[in-house]
Every structure is written in C-alpha cells, then in structure tokens.
PDB file of C-alpha atoms and ligand atoms in Angstrom:
ATOM      1  CA  MET A  29      18.539 -12.104  13.126  1.00 95.00           C
ATOM      2  CA  ILE A  30      14.898 -12.028  11.984  1.00 97.00           C
ATOM      3  CA  TYR A  31      13.811 -11.110   8.447  1.00 98.00           C
ATOM      4  CA  GLU A  32      10.494  -9.792   7.141  1.00 98.00           C
ATOM      5  CA  THR A  33       9.333  -8.776   3.689  1.00 98.00           C
ATOM      6  CA  ALA A  34       7.062  -5.765   3.314  1.00 98.00           C
ATOM      7  CA  PRO A  35       5.001  -6.018   0.120  1.00 98.00           C
ATOM      8  CA  ALA A  36       3.476  -3.012  -1.644  1.00 98.00           C
ATOM      9  CA  LYS A  37      -0.298  -2.829  -2.091  1.00 98.00           C
ATOM     10  CA  ILE A  38      -2.519  -1.654  -4.890  1.00 98.00           C
ATOM     11  CA  ASN A  39      -6.104  -0.466  -4.655  1.00 98.00           C
ATOM     12  CA  LEU A  40      -8.533  -2.394  -6.839  1.00 98.00           C
ATOM     13  CA  THR A  41     -11.153   0.076  -5.621  1.00 98.00           C
ATOM     14  CA  LEU A  42     -11.194   3.163  -3.390  1.00 98.00           C
ATOM     15  CA  ASP A  43     -14.386   4.926  -2.391  1.00 98.00           C
ATOM     16  CA  THR A  44     -14.772   7.864  -0.013  1.00 98.00           C
ATOM     17  CA  LEU A  45     -18.218   7.919   1.554  1.00 97.00           C
ATOM     18  CA  TYR A  46     -18.231  11.105   3.660  1.00 96.00           C
ATOM     19  CA  LYS A  47     -16.010  13.403   5.678  1.00 96.00           C
ATOM     20  CA  ARG A  48     -16.050  12.592   9.389  1.00 96.00           C
ATOM     21  CA  ASP A  49     -15.991  14.927  12.383  1.00 97.00           C
ATOM     22  CA  ASP A  50     -12.389  13.878  13.152  1.00 95.00           C
ATOM     23  CA  GLY A  51     -11.237  15.197   9.741  1.00 94.00           C
ATOM     24  CA  TYR A  52     -10.704  11.752   8.173  1.00 96.00           C
ATOM     25  CA  HIS A  53     -12.793  10.380   5.330  1.00 97.00           C
ATOM     26  CA  GLU A  54     -14.894   7.281   5.774  1.00 98.00           C
ATOM     27  CA  VAL A  55     -13.573   4.936   3.086  1.00 98.00           C
ATOM     28  CA  GLU A  56     -14.410   1.620   1.481  1.00 98.00           C
ATOM     29  CA  MET A  57     -11.524   0.148  -0.480  1.00 98.00           C
ATOM     30  CA  ILE A  58     -10.383  -3.211  -1.772  1.00 98.00           C
ATOM     31  CA  MET A  59      -6.640  -3.681  -1.584  1.00 98.00           C
ATOM     32  CA  THR A  60      -4.312  -6.506  -2.499  1.00 98.00           C
ATOM     33  CA  THR A  61      -0.564  -7.052  -2.202  1.00 98.00           C
ATOM     34  CA  ILE A  62       1.924  -7.301  -5.045  1.00 98.00           C
ATOM     35  CA  ASP A  63       5.347  -8.879  -5.386  1.00 98.00           C
ATOM     36  CA  LEU A  64       7.268  -5.604  -5.005  1.00 98.00           C
ATOM     37  CA  ASN A  65       8.886  -5.709  -1.593  1.00 98.00           C
ATOM     38  CA  ASP A  66      10.958  -3.811   0.897  1.00 98.00           C
ATOM     39  CA  ARG A  67      13.102  -6.082   3.063  1.00 98.00           C
ATOM     40  CA  LEU A  68      13.748  -5.638   6.758  1.00 98.00           C
ATOM     41  CA  SER A  69      15.988  -7.345   9.289  1.00 98.00           C
ATOM     42  CA  PHE A  70      15.752  -7.131  13.078  1.00 98.00           C
ATOM     43  CA  GLU A  71      18.389  -7.772  15.700  1.00 98.00           C
ATOM     44  CA  LYS A  72      18.297  -7.374  19.492  1.00 98.00           C
ATOM     45  CA  ARG A  73      20.623  -4.780  21.020  1.00 98.00           C
ATOM     46  CA  GLN A  74      22.467  -4.676  24.331  1.00 97.00           C
ATOM     47  CA  ASP A  75      21.044  -1.212  25.104  1.00 98.00           C
ATOM     48  CA  ASP A  76      17.414  -0.030  24.928  1.00 98.00           C
ATOM     49  CA  LYS A  77      17.669   2.049  21.725  1.00 98.00           C
ATOM     50  CA  ILE A  78      15.799   1.784  18.438  1.00 98.00           C
ATOM     51  CA  VAL A  79      18.377   2.126  15.658  1.00 98.00           C
ATOM     52  CA  LEU A  80      17.123   2.195  12.083  1.00 98.00           C
ATOM     53  CA  HIS A  81      19.433   1.915   9.076  1.00 98.00           C
ATOM     54  CA  VAL A  82      17.930   2.790   5.689  1.00 97.00           C
ATOM     55  CA  ASP A  83      19.789   2.165   2.432  1.00 92.00           C
ATOM     56  CA  GLU A  84      18.387   5.332   0.808  1.00 87.00           C
ATOM     57  CA  THR A  85      19.908   8.552   2.125  1.00 84.00           C
ATOM     58  CA  PHE A  86      16.828  10.712   1.397  1.00 90.00           C
ATOM     59  CA  ILE A  87      14.626   8.557   3.657  1.00 93.00           C
ATOM     60  CA  PRO A  88      14.669   9.581   7.344  1.00 95.00           C
ATOM     61  CA  SER A  89      15.770   6.999   9.920  1.00 95.00           C
ATOM     62  CA  ASP A  90      14.257   8.723  12.976  1.00 96.00           C
ATOM     63  CA  GLU A  91      10.689   9.245  14.209  1.00 96.00           C
ATOM     64  CA  ARG A  92       9.657  10.621  10.823  1.00 97.00           C
ATOM     65  CA  ASN A  93       9.962   7.046   9.533  1.00 98.00           C
ATOM     66  CA  LEU A  94       6.867   4.887  10.136  1.00 98.00           C
ATOM     67  CA  ALA A  95       9.044   1.817  10.815  1.00 98.00           C
ATOM     68  CA  TYR A  96      10.731   3.684  13.672  1.00 98.00           C
ATOM     69  CA  ARG A  97       7.329   4.774  15.038  1.00 98.00           C
ATOM     70  CA  ALA A  98       6.080   1.178  14.816  1.00 98.00           C
ATOM     71  CA  ALA A  99       9.113  -0.061  16.786  1.00 98.00           C
ATOM     72  CA  LEU A 100       8.500   2.587  19.446  1.00 98.00           C
ATOM     73  CA  LEU A 101       4.814   1.647  19.628  1.00 98.00           C
ATOM     74  CA  MET A 102       5.750  -2.041  20.114  1.00 98.00           C
ATOM     75  CA  LYS A 103       8.320  -1.205  22.801  1.00 98.00           C
ATOM     76  CA  GLU A 104       5.929   0.988  24.755  1.00 98.00           C
ATOM     77  CA  THR A 105       2.819  -1.181  24.406  1.00 98.00           C
ATOM     78  CA  TYR A 106       4.508  -4.455  25.353  1.00 98.00           C
ATOM     79  CA  ASP A 107       7.049  -2.952  27.757  1.00 98.00           C
ATOM     80  CA  ILE A 108      10.047  -4.268  25.804  1.00 98.00           C
ATOM     81  CA  GLN A 109      13.202  -3.188  27.676  1.00 97.00           C
ATOM     82  CA  GLN A 110      15.745  -4.295  25.092  1.00 98.00           C
ATOM     83  CA  GLY A 111      16.573  -2.195  22.024  1.00 98.00           C
ATOM     84  CA  VAL A 112      16.427  -3.251  18.382  1.00 98.00           C
ATOM     85  CA  THR A 113      18.509  -2.598  15.270  1.00 98.00           C
ATOM     86  CA  ILE A 114      16.361  -2.496  12.144  1.00 98.00           C
ATOM     87  CA  THR A 115      17.830  -2.534   8.661  1.00 98.00           C
ATOM     88  CA  LEU A 116      15.499  -1.422   5.890  1.00 98.00           C
ATOM     89  CA  ASP A 117      16.235  -2.209   2.268  1.00 98.00           C
ATOM     90  CA  LYS A 118      13.884  -0.008   0.181  1.00 97.00           C
ATOM     91  CA  ASN A 119      12.510  -1.064  -3.195  1.00 97.00           C
ATOM     92  CA  ILE A 120       8.974   0.328  -3.084  1.00 97.00           C
ATOM     93  CA  PRO A 121       8.780   3.905  -4.431  1.00 95.00           C
ATOM     94  CA  VAL A 122       8.088   6.540  -1.756  1.00 94.00           C
ATOM     95  CA  ALA A 123       4.980   8.821  -1.659  1.00 92.00           C
ATOM     96  CA  ALA A 124       3.528   6.682  -4.419  1.00 95.00           C
ATOM     97  CA  GLY A 125       0.158   5.318  -3.241  1.00 96.00           C
ATOM     98  CA  LEU A 126       1.694   1.860  -2.759  1.00 98.00           C
ATOM     99  CA  ALA A 127       1.750   1.967   1.078  1.00 97.00           C
ATOM    100  CA  GLY A 128       5.523   1.402   1.185  1.00 97.00           C
ATOM    101  CA  GLY A 129       5.997   3.229   4.493  1.00 97.00           C
ATOM    102  CA  SER A 130       2.911   1.582   5.991  1.00 98.00           C
ATOM    103  CA  SER A 131       4.111  -1.849   4.911  1.00 98.00           C
ATOM    104  CA  ASP A 132       7.515  -1.203   6.532  1.00 98.00           C
ATOM    105  CA  ALA A 133       5.716  -0.284   9.768  1.00 98.00           C
ATOM    106  CA  ALA A 134       3.572  -3.431   9.584  1.00 98.00           C
ATOM    107  CA  ALA A 135       6.631  -5.611   8.914  1.00 98.00           C
ATOM    108  CA  THR A 136       8.372  -3.988  11.904  1.00 98.00           C
ATOM    109  CA  MET A 137       5.485  -4.975  14.156  1.00 98.00           C
ATOM    110  CA  ARG A 138       5.489  -8.567  12.845  1.00 98.00           C
ATOM    111  CA  GLY A 139       9.291  -8.705  13.081  1.00 98.00           C
ATOM    112  CA  MET A 140       9.479  -7.451  16.663  1.00 98.00           C
ATOM    113  CA  ASN A 141       6.634  -9.779  17.620  1.00 98.00           C
ATOM    114  CA  ARG A 142       8.826 -12.704  16.525  1.00 98.00           C
ATOM    115  CA  LEU A 143      12.171 -11.274  17.709  1.00 98.00           C
ATOM    116  CA  PHE A 144      10.938 -10.822  21.277  1.00 98.00           C
ATOM    117  CA  GLY A 145       8.734 -13.952  21.278  1.00 98.00           C
ATOM    118  CA  LEU A 146       5.592 -11.986  22.126  1.00 98.00           C
ATOM    119  CA  ASN A 147       3.066 -14.247  20.368  1.00 98.00           C
ATOM    120  CA  ILE A 148       0.667 -11.386  19.720  1.00 98.00           C
ATOM    121  CA  SER A 149      -2.043 -12.198  17.141  1.00 98.00           C
ATOM    122  CA  LEU A 150      -2.054 -10.398  13.790  1.00 98.00           C
ATOM    123  CA  GLU A 151      -5.508  -9.123  14.707  1.00 98.00           C
ATOM    124  CA  GLU A 152      -4.184  -7.383  17.825  1.00 98.00           C
ATOM    125  CA  LEU A 153      -1.161  -5.975  15.954  1.00 98.00           C
ATOM    126  CA  SER A 154      -3.478  -4.716  13.218  1.00 98.00           C
ATOM    127  CA  ASP A 155      -5.747  -2.951  15.735  1.00 98.00           C
ATOM    128  CA  LEU A 156      -2.763  -1.430  17.524  1.00 98.00           C
ATOM    129  CA  SER A 157      -1.148  -0.173  14.317  1.00 98.00           C
ATOM    130  CA  ALA A 158      -4.102   2.102  13.487  1.00 98.00           C
ATOM    131  CA  ALA A 159      -2.654   4.575  16.019  1.00 98.00           C
ATOM    132  CA  ILE A 160       0.186   5.440  13.630  1.00 97.00           C
ATOM    133  CA  GLY A 161      -1.464   5.284  10.163  1.00 97.00           C
ATOM    134  CA  SER A 162      -4.666   4.332   8.348  1.00 97.00           C
ATOM    135  CA  ASP A 163      -3.090   1.876   5.854  1.00 97.00           C
ATOM    136  CA  ILE A 164      -0.952  -0.059   8.357  1.00 98.00           C
ATOM    137  CA  PRO A 165      -3.743  -2.340   9.721  1.00 98.00           C
ATOM    138  CA  PHE A 166      -4.219  -3.751   6.200  1.00 98.00           C
ATOM    139  CA  CYS A 167      -0.469  -4.176   5.735  1.00 98.00           C
ATOM    140  CA  VAL A 168      -0.167  -6.179   8.978  1.00 98.00           C
ATOM    141  CA  TYR A 169      -2.143  -8.960   7.230  1.00 98.00           C
ATOM    142  CA  GLY A 170      -0.534  -8.266   3.852  1.00 95.00           C
ATOM    143  CA  THR A 171      -3.112 -10.218   1.846  1.00 97.00           C
ATOM    144  CA  THR A 172      -6.376  -9.038   0.242  1.00 98.00           C
ATOM    145  CA  ALA A 173      -9.096  -7.200   2.125  1.00 98.00           C
ATOM    146  CA  ILE A 174     -11.906  -4.694   1.997  1.00 98.00           C
ATOM    147  CA  CYS A 175     -11.010  -1.874   4.356  1.00 98.00           C
ATOM    148  CA  ARG A 176     -13.521   0.473   5.914  1.00 98.00           C
ATOM    149  CA  GLY A 177     -13.583   3.169   8.606  1.00 98.00           C
ATOM    150  CA  ARG A 178     -10.618   5.408   7.872  1.00 97.00           C
ATOM    151  CA  GLY A 179      -8.938   2.275   6.474  1.00 97.00           C
ATOM    152  CA  GLU A 180      -8.389   0.379   9.727  1.00 97.00           C
ATOM    153  CA  VAL A 181     -11.494  -1.854   9.778  1.00 98.00           C
ATOM    154  CA  ILE A 182     -10.322  -4.934   7.902  1.00 98.00           C
ATOM    155  CA  GLU A 183     -12.414  -7.704   6.384  1.00 98.00           C
ATOM    156  CA  LEU A 184     -10.187 -10.305   4.750  1.00 98.00           C
ATOM    157  CA  LEU A 185     -11.109 -11.500   1.256  1.00 98.00           C
ATOM    158  CA  PRO A 186     -10.095 -14.471  -0.890  1.00 97.00           C
ATOM    159  CA  LYS A 187      -7.108 -14.120  -3.192  1.00 97.00           C
ATOM    160  CA  PRO A 188      -8.109 -12.249  -6.378  1.00 97.00           C
ATOM    161  CA  PRO A 189      -7.516 -13.851  -9.809  1.00 97.00           C
ATOM    162  CA  SER A 190      -3.746 -13.786 -10.281  1.00 95.00           C
ATOM    163  CA  SER A 191      -2.436 -11.230 -12.717  1.00 97.00           C
ATOM    164  CA  TRP A 192       0.643  -9.493 -14.035  1.00 98.00           C
ATOM    165  CA  VAL A 193       0.856  -5.913 -12.795  1.00 98.00           C
ATOM    166  CA  VAL A 194       2.812  -3.153 -14.520  1.00 98.00           C
ATOM    167  CA  ILE A 195       3.576  -0.422 -11.991  1.00 98.00           C
ATOM    168  CA  ALA A 196       4.601   3.071 -13.102  1.00 98.00           C
ATOM    169  CA  LYS A 197       5.224   5.963 -10.739  1.00 97.00           C
ATOM    170  CA  PRO A 198       5.535   9.471 -12.167  1.00 95.00           C
ATOM    171  CA  ASP A 199       8.715  11.086 -10.877  1.00 90.00           C
ATOM    172  CA  ALA A 200       7.071  13.634  -8.530  1.00 88.00           C
ATOM    173  CA  GLY A 201       5.280  12.132  -5.516  1.00 83.00           C
ATOM    174  CA  LEU A 202       1.883  13.240  -4.177  1.00 89.00           C
ATOM    175  CA  SER A 203       0.889  13.951  -0.593  1.00 91.00           C
ATOM    176  CA  THR A 204      -2.148  12.042   0.724  1.00 93.00           C
ATOM    177  CA  PRO A 205      -3.483  14.906   2.934  1.00 94.00           C
ATOM    178  CA  GLU A 206      -3.247  17.274  -0.048  1.00 95.00           C
ATOM    179  CA  ILE A 207      -5.269  14.937  -2.287  1.00 97.00           C
ATOM    180  CA  TYR A 208      -7.946  14.405   0.375  1.00 96.00           C
ATOM    181  CA  GLY A 209      -7.980  18.185   0.851  1.00 96.00           C
ATOM    182  CA  HIS A 210      -8.871  18.704  -2.836  1.00 96.00           C
ATOM    183  CA  LEU A 211     -11.575  16.019  -2.857  1.00 97.00           C
ATOM    184  CA  ASP A 212     -15.055  17.355  -3.680  1.00 95.00           C
ATOM    185  CA  LEU A 213     -17.568  14.753  -2.539  1.00 95.00           C
ATOM    186  CA  SER A 214     -20.425  16.427  -4.426  1.00 94.00           C
ATOM    187  CA  LYS A 215     -18.822  15.461  -7.770  1.00 94.00           C
ATOM    188  CA  PRO A 216     -20.306  12.193  -9.056  1.00 93.00           C
ATOM    189  CA  TYR A 217     -17.961   9.214  -9.538  1.00 96.00           C
ATOM    190  CA  GLU A 218     -18.974   5.567  -9.602  1.00 97.00           C
ATOM    191  CA  VAL A 219     -16.858   3.155  -7.561  1.00 98.00           C
ATOM    192  CA  ARG A 220     -17.664  -0.461  -8.476  1.00 98.00           C
ATOM    193  CA  THR A 221     -17.031  -2.033  -5.058  1.00 98.00           C
ATOM    194  CA  LYS A 222     -19.813  -4.622  -5.296  1.00 98.00           C
ATOM    195  CA  GLN A 223     -18.742  -5.710  -8.776  1.00 98.00           C
ATOM    196  CA  CYS A 224     -15.150  -6.073  -7.598  1.00 98.00           C
ATOM    197  CA  LEU A 225     -16.235  -8.209  -4.627  1.00 98.00           C
ATOM    198  CA  GLU A 226     -18.243 -10.427  -7.013  1.00 98.00           C
ATOM    199  CA  ALA A 227     -15.226 -10.718  -9.303  1.00 98.00           C
ATOM    200  CA  ILE A 228     -12.977 -11.807  -6.435  1.00 98.00           C
ATOM    201  CA  GLU A 229     -15.526 -14.298  -5.078  1.00 98.00           C
ATOM    202  CA  ALA A 230     -16.045 -15.802  -8.557  1.00 98.00           C
ATOM    203  CA  GLY A 231     -12.352 -15.641  -9.554  1.00 97.00           C
ATOM    204  CA  ASP A 232     -13.459 -13.665 -12.609  1.00 98.00           C
ATOM    205  CA  TYR A 233     -10.416 -11.816 -14.015  1.00 98.00           C
ATOM    206  CA  ASP A 234     -12.314  -9.853 -16.688  1.00 98.00           C
ATOM    207  CA  LEU A 235     -14.934  -8.635 -14.223  1.00 98.00           C
ATOM    208  CA  MET A 236     -12.164  -7.591 -11.825  1.00 98.00           C
ATOM    209  CA  CYS A 237     -10.519  -5.543 -14.588  1.00 98.00           C
ATOM    210  CA  GLN A 238     -13.836  -3.840 -15.363  1.00 98.00           C
ATOM    211  CA  SER A 239     -14.415  -3.006 -11.707  1.00 98.00           C
ATOM    212  CA  LEU A 240     -11.178  -1.046 -11.089  1.00 98.00           C
ATOM    213  CA  SER A 241     -12.223   2.376  -9.774  1.00 98.00           C
ATOM    214  CA  ASN A 242     -10.750   4.995  -7.463  1.00 98.00           C
ATOM    215  CA  ARG A 243     -12.560   8.130  -6.344  1.00 98.00           C
ATOM    216  CA  LEU A 244      -9.266   9.949  -5.722  1.00 98.00           C
ATOM    217  CA  GLU A 245      -8.073   9.355  -9.297  1.00 98.00           C
ATOM    218  CA  PRO A 246      -9.727  12.432 -10.909  1.00 97.00           C
ATOM    219  CA  VAL A 247      -8.496  14.571  -7.986  1.00 97.00           C
ATOM    220  CA  SER A 248      -4.869  13.491  -8.426  1.00 97.00           C
ATOM    221  CA  MET A 249      -5.147  13.598 -12.238  1.00 97.00           C
ATOM    222  CA  ALA A 250      -6.131  17.274 -12.042  1.00 96.00           C
ATOM    223  CA  LEU A 251      -2.931  17.977 -10.071  1.00 95.00           C
ATOM    224  CA  GLN A 252      -0.551  15.767 -12.072  1.00 95.00           C
ATOM    225  CA  LYS A 253      -1.054  15.392 -15.804  1.00 94.00           C
ATOM    226  CA  ASP A 254       1.274  12.361 -16.074  1.00 95.00           C
ATOM    227  CA  ILE A 255      -1.276  10.147 -14.324  1.00 97.00           C
ATOM    228  CA  GLU A 256      -3.878  10.276 -17.087  1.00 97.00           C
ATOM    229  CA  LYS A 257      -1.207   9.984 -19.782  1.00 96.00           C
ATOM    230  CA  LEU A 258       0.181   6.821 -18.171  1.00 97.00           C
ATOM    231  CA  LYS A 259      -3.255   5.304 -17.779  1.00 98.00           C
ATOM    232  CA  VAL A 260      -4.222   5.958 -21.413  1.00 98.00           C
ATOM    233  CA  ASN A 261      -0.823   4.678 -22.539  1.00 97.00           C
ATOM    234  CA  MET A 262      -1.284   1.418 -20.618  1.00 98.00           C
ATOM    235  CA  ILE A 263      -4.798   0.844 -21.974  1.00 98.00           C
ATOM    236  CA  ASN A 264      -3.689   1.669 -25.546  1.00 98.00           C
ATOM    237  CA  ASN A 265      -0.881  -0.850 -25.190  1.00 98.00           C
ATOM    238  CA  GLY A 266      -3.106  -3.731 -24.174  1.00 97.00           C
ATOM    239  CA  ALA A 267      -3.685  -3.464 -20.410  1.00 98.00           C
ATOM    240  CA  ASP A 268      -6.907  -5.259 -19.473  1.00 98.00           C
ATOM    241  CA  GLY A 269      -7.549  -2.529 -16.898  1.00 98.00           C
ATOM    242  CA  ALA A 270      -5.567   0.364 -15.425  1.00 98.00           C
ATOM    243  CA  LEU A 271      -5.974   2.524 -12.343  1.00 98.00           C
ATOM    244  CA  MET A 272      -4.192   4.928 -10.061  1.00 98.00           C
ATOM    245  CA  SER A 273      -3.387   3.311  -6.687  1.00 98.00           C
ATOM    246  CA  GLY A 274      -4.341   4.999  -3.390  1.00 97.00           C
ATOM    247  CA  SER A 275      -3.921   8.757  -3.556  1.00 97.00           C
ATOM    248  CA  GLY A 276      -1.366   8.297  -6.328  1.00 96.00           C
ATOM    249  CA  PRO A 277       0.505   9.110  -8.361  1.00 97.00           C
ATOM    250  CA  THR A 278       1.385   5.462  -9.196  1.00 98.00           C
ATOM    251  CA  VAL A 279      -0.648   3.955 -12.029  1.00 98.00           C
ATOM    252  CA  TYR A 280      -0.845   0.213 -12.583  1.00 98.00           C
ATOM    253  CA  GLY A 281      -2.050  -1.852 -15.503  1.00 98.00           C
ATOM    254  CA  LEU A 282      -3.230  -5.459 -15.309  1.00 98.00           C
ATOM    255  CA  ALA A 283      -2.293  -8.110 -17.859  1.00 98.00           C
ATOM    256  CA  HIS A 284      -3.212 -11.768 -18.138  1.00 96.00           C
ATOM    257  CA  LYS A 285      -0.089 -12.823 -20.031  1.00 97.00           C
ATOM    258  CA  GLU A 286       3.551 -12.020 -19.362  1.00 97.00           C
ATOM    259  CA  ARG A 287       4.154 -10.977 -22.990  1.00 97.00           C
ATOM    260  CA  GLN A 288       1.322  -8.467 -22.718  1.00 97.00           C
ATOM    261  CA  ALA A 289       2.828  -7.096 -19.468  1.00 98.00           C
ATOM    262  CA  ARG A 290       6.275  -6.723 -21.114  1.00 98.00           C
ATOM    263  CA  HIS A 291       4.675  -4.834 -23.997  1.00 97.00           C
ATOM    264  CA  ILE A 292       3.014  -2.374 -21.574  1.00 98.00           C
ATOM    265  CA  TYR A 293       6.308  -2.069 -19.673  1.00 98.00           C
ATOM    266  CA  ASN A 294       8.171  -1.146 -22.858  1.00 97.00           C
ATOM    267  CA  ALA A 295       5.500   1.406 -23.767  1.00 97.00           C
ATOM    268  CA  VAL A 296       5.663   3.275 -20.436  1.00 97.00           C
ATOM    269  CA  SER A 297       9.286   2.757 -19.377  1.00 95.00           C
ATOM    270  CA  GLY A 298      10.397   5.942 -21.148  1.00 91.00           C
ATOM    271  CA  CYS A 299       7.827   8.036 -19.234  1.00 89.00           C
ATOM    272  CA  CYS A 300       9.223   7.666 -15.710  1.00 91.00           C
ATOM    273  CA  ASN A 301      12.080   6.130 -13.740  1.00 90.00           C
ATOM    274  CA  ASP A 302      10.071   3.800 -11.511  1.00 95.00           C
ATOM    275  CA  VAL A 303       8.521   1.107 -13.701  1.00 97.00           C
ATOM    276  CA  TYR A 304       8.170  -2.533 -12.614  1.00 98.00           C
ATOM    277  CA  VAL A 305       6.531  -5.714 -13.828  1.00 98.00           C
ATOM    278  CA  VAL A 306       5.318  -7.803 -10.876  1.00 98.00           C
ATOM    279  CA  ARG A 307       2.618 -10.303  -9.964  1.00 98.00           C
ATOM    280  CA  THR A 308      -0.282 -10.052  -7.568  1.00 97.00           C
ATOM    281  CA  LEU A 309       0.348 -11.899  -4.303  1.00 95.00           C
ATOM    282  CA  GLY A 310      -3.063 -11.571  -2.667  1.00 84.00           C
TER     283      GLY A 310
HETATM  284  O1  C5P B 421      -3.725   8.016   8.626  1.00 81.64           O
HETATM  285  P1  C5P B 421      -2.723   8.609   7.705  1.00 81.64           P
HETATM  286  O2  C5P B 421      -1.593   9.286   8.427  1.00 81.64           O
HETATM  287  O3  C5P B 421      -2.239   7.671   6.660  1.00 81.64           O
HETATM  288  O4  C5P B 421      -3.505   9.754   6.902  1.00 81.64           O
HETATM  289  C1  C5P B 421      -2.850  10.834   6.301  1.00 81.64           C
HETATM  290  C2  C5P B 421      -3.859  11.917   5.966  1.00 81.64           C
HETATM  291  O5  C5P B 421      -4.690  11.504   4.887  1.00 81.64           O
HETATM  292  C3  C5P B 421      -4.815  12.295   7.079  1.00 81.64           C
HETATM  293  O6  C5P B 421      -4.267  13.263   7.919  1.00 81.64           O
HETATM  294  C4  C5P B 421      -6.005  12.836   6.293  1.00 81.64           C
HETATM  295  O7  C5P B 421      -5.755  14.157   5.856  1.00 81.64           O
HETATM  296  C5  C5P B 421      -6.029  11.963   5.065  1.00 81.64           C
HETATM  297  N1  C5P B 421      -6.930  10.800   5.211  1.00 81.64           N
HETATM  298  C6  C5P B 421      -8.306  10.997   5.152  1.00 81.64           C
HETATM  299  N2  C5P B 421      -9.134   9.920   5.270  1.00 81.64           N
HETATM  300  C7  C5P B 421      -8.640   8.676   5.422  1.00 81.64           C
HETATM  301  C8  C5P B 421      -7.252   8.454   5.465  1.00 81.64           C
HETATM  302  C9  C5P B 421      -6.426   9.548   5.350  1.00 81.64           C
HETATM  303  O8  C5P B 421      -8.787  12.131   5.007  1.00 81.64           O
HETATM  304  N3  C5P B 421      -9.480   7.647   5.519  1.00 81.64           N
END
C-alpha cells in the first residue's frame, strides 16, 4: 500500500491578462500550499480496473472525479496493465477555490508513479496533468510557484514567510467557469504580482500581506455576499491580510501569531461550517 497527501493551495495573487482564442484566460498567479490535506492510498489490483472509494457520499467516484481521470491518464500514457484501488479521504472543502480536486488528481499521479515503479519525473507528470485541469500541474509539485499560461506553466519559487492561515468557506460553492464567464477585463483592478514576488524573495511577511490580490475576487463577491463579509470580518479581527482564494468562495486570513489566528477563527466560525486554522507549507 502506498500513501500520498494532497495539500490544498491558496492564491497569494491571481491576475487574468487576456482571454485566449481557446476560451481560457491567460493567467499569472502565485500559489502556495497549506497544511489542510486530503489523504489517498493506492493498492495494486488483480484485474485491470480503476476502483475509487471516497469517504463522502456526495462526491462521485467515477470519471467525474479528477482522481479517477488522473488514474486513467496514467494507465493509458504509461501502458499500465494492472488495475488500482484508490481510497480518498476528503478534508479539503469542495468547489472552494482550494484546488482540492486538482490536488487529489496530482497525488494520484505521484502515487501511481511510485506504486508501479515508473520513475517519471515530477516535471513530466506536471506537463502531462495539464490535459485534465489547469491547476493540477501546480499541485503535482505541491510547493510554491508562479503559474502562467492557463495555469500549467510552472516556475517554482522559494518558500514564502511562514504564517498561520484561517480558512473559511461560505456554505454554497462557486463554479470556476461561471466566475470566469462573469469576468469583465475592462474593469480596472491592480494585482500586485511583482510586490508579492519581492516579498517572497526577501522573506518579508508584511510586504506579502500587503501584496495579496485576486482579480476574480470582485467578480465572485458580486455573486456571493458572504465573501466580502468574511473578508471584512477577518481584517477587523486582526488578520494581517485577507483574500479570496482562486475563483472562490473560500476566504483566508493571514496571521503571524497563533493567538491572533485563534481570535480570527472565533470571529468567523459562526458564519460558515468550514473554518480551519492551518499553517502555510510552501
Ligand atoms: O482547466 P479547468 O478545467 O480547471 O478550467 C475550468 C474552466 O475555468 C474552464 O473551462 C474555463 O471556463 C475557466 N478557466 C479559464 N482560464 C483559465 C483556467 C480556467 O477561463 N486559465
């Protein structure tokens, strides 16, 4: 039996540069991983099937699940004859902007790479994974990176200054295609990518907090009022910075000290069911 952890990610920045001919948006985003993990196990089978067990009944265990699609992609690309049983223990909220499904897919590719002794580099797995989702190539590395293209062009970055992260996901999820569909690129919004890169390079926590910016945030805020309320609540209760992650609706707040993080947690824990205090992994 092989085990993998699949960490969630947060966006420190997310910029959308233009809409491409293929319908995707050209992005530039800095992402880092946090200590909120799904757990997966992998076991070889006697037959050639992919069997996925998920501990949450509302999550599909067939081709609608990115982990299943990742297993199929691995089997077909590397001509793996033997089947695999995958058990997925979900902790990361779904449809949240935390790349939970993408991280499960990435962990499946790493797990099968080890289970079948393939010795494929992370770089190759990352490139391959772009076929099934834009956030998976980042998740294959599971560290910190600036991601360009439609998300699949990865440049690894140093670990950002370590921080406490309070995660709060409003109860209704948001759909990524819907948010991108509502995006109006003519509306001005400043994304502080360069400042964030400087902050990471210099290990400057305060500058990192000031640089948090996400071009999709106003779009999602217009569709779900809870997002702005959570963000204001976190800032009013001492977060050093707060931002919506990805296309939302999850909002996170950064805190230097654990006590400060617990205070923010207490302030927002009545607002929604999914609230966590974690640390950056990077
Ligand atoms: O690649 P993925 O399946 O994660 O993307 C889901 C949807 O999000 C795409 O179909 C597209 O509508 C939107 N998207 C986009 N630009 C990106 C990534 C995603 O418009 N860079």
